[in-house]
One Martini backbone bead per residue (centre of mass of N, CA, C, O) as a GRO file, in nm:
protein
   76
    1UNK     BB    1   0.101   0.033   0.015
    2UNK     BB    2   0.073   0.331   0.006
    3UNK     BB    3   0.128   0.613   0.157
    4UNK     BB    4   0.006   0.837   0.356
    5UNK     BB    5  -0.231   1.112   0.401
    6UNK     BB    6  -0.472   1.297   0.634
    7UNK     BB    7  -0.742   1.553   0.611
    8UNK     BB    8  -0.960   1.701   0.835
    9UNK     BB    9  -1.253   1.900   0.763
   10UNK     BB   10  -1.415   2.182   0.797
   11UNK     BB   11  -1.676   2.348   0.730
   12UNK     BB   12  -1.742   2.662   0.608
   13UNK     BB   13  -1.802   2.701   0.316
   14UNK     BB   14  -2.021   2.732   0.020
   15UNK     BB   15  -2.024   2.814  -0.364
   16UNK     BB   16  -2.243   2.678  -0.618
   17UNK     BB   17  -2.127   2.886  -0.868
   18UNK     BB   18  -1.817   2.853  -0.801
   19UNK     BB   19  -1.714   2.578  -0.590
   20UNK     BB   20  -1.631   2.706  -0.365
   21UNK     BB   21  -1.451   2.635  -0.088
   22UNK     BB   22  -1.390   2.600   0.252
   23UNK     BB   23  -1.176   2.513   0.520
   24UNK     BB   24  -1.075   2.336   0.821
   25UNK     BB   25  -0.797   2.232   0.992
   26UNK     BB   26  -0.852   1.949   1.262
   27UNK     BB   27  -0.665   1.684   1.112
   28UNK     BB   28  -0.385   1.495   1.111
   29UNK     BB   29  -0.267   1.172   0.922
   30UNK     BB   30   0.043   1.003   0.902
   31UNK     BB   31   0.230   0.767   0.790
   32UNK     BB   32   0.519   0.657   0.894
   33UNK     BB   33   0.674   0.660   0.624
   34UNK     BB   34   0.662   0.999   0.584
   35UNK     BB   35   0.907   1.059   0.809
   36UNK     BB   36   1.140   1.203   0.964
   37UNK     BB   37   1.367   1.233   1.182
   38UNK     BB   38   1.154   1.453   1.322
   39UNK     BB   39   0.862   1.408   1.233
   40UNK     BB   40   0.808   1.486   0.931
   41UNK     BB   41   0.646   1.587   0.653
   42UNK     BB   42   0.790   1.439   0.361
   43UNK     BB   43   0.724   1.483   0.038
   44UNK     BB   44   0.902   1.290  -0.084
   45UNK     BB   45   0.761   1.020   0.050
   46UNK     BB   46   0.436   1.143  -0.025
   47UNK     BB   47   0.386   1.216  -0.307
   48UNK     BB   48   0.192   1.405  -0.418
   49UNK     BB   49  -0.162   1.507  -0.521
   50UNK     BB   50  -0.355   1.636  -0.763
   51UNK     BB   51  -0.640   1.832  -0.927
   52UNK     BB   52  -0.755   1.823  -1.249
   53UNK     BB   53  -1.033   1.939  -1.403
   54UNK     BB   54  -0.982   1.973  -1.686
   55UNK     BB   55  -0.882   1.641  -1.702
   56UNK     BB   56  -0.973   1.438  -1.515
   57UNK     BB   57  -0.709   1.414  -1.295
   58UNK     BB   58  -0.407   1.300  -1.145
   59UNK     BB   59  -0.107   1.482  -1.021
   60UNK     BB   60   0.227   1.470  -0.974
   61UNK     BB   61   0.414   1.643  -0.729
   62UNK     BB   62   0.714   1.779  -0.747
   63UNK     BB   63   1.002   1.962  -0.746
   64UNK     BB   64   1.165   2.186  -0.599
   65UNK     BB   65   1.190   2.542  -0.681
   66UNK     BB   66   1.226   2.691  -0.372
   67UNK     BB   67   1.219   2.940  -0.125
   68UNK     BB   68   0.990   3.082   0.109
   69UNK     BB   69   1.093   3.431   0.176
   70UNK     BB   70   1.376   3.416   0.001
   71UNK     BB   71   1.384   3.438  -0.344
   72UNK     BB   72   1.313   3.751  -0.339
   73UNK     BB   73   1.508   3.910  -0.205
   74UNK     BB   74   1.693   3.953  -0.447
   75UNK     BB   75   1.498   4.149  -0.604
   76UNK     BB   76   1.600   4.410  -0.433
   0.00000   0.00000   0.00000
């Protein structure tokens, strides 16, 4: 069986007209294969997945690409 992450979360919103979701995470669980050895989870491990709606698919996503909060200072 492949590792898995788990989030439950509450509805707070949803608007029909443009299937908006809003919802707030309230527990998560992840299989302890995907944890580094700080018990973190290791994104490389979890190999994570999304839906594309234009074509009705699960894609893998990639591998990191920058570093948040950091690579924009460069173009001060």
């Amino acid at each position: 069986m492949t590792p898995s992450m788990t989030l439950e979360c509450r509805l707070i919103s949803y608007d029909p007209e443009t299937c908006r979701l809003v919802g707030e995470i309230v527990n998560v669980s992840a299989d302890e294969r995907i944890l580094d050895a700080d018990g973190s989870i290791d994104p490389d491990l979890l190999e994570p997945i999304t839906f594309d709606p234009i074509h009705n698919t699960y894609r893998k996503l990639g591998a990191k690409v920058g570093n948040a909060f950091q690579d924009g200072k460069q173009l001060k």
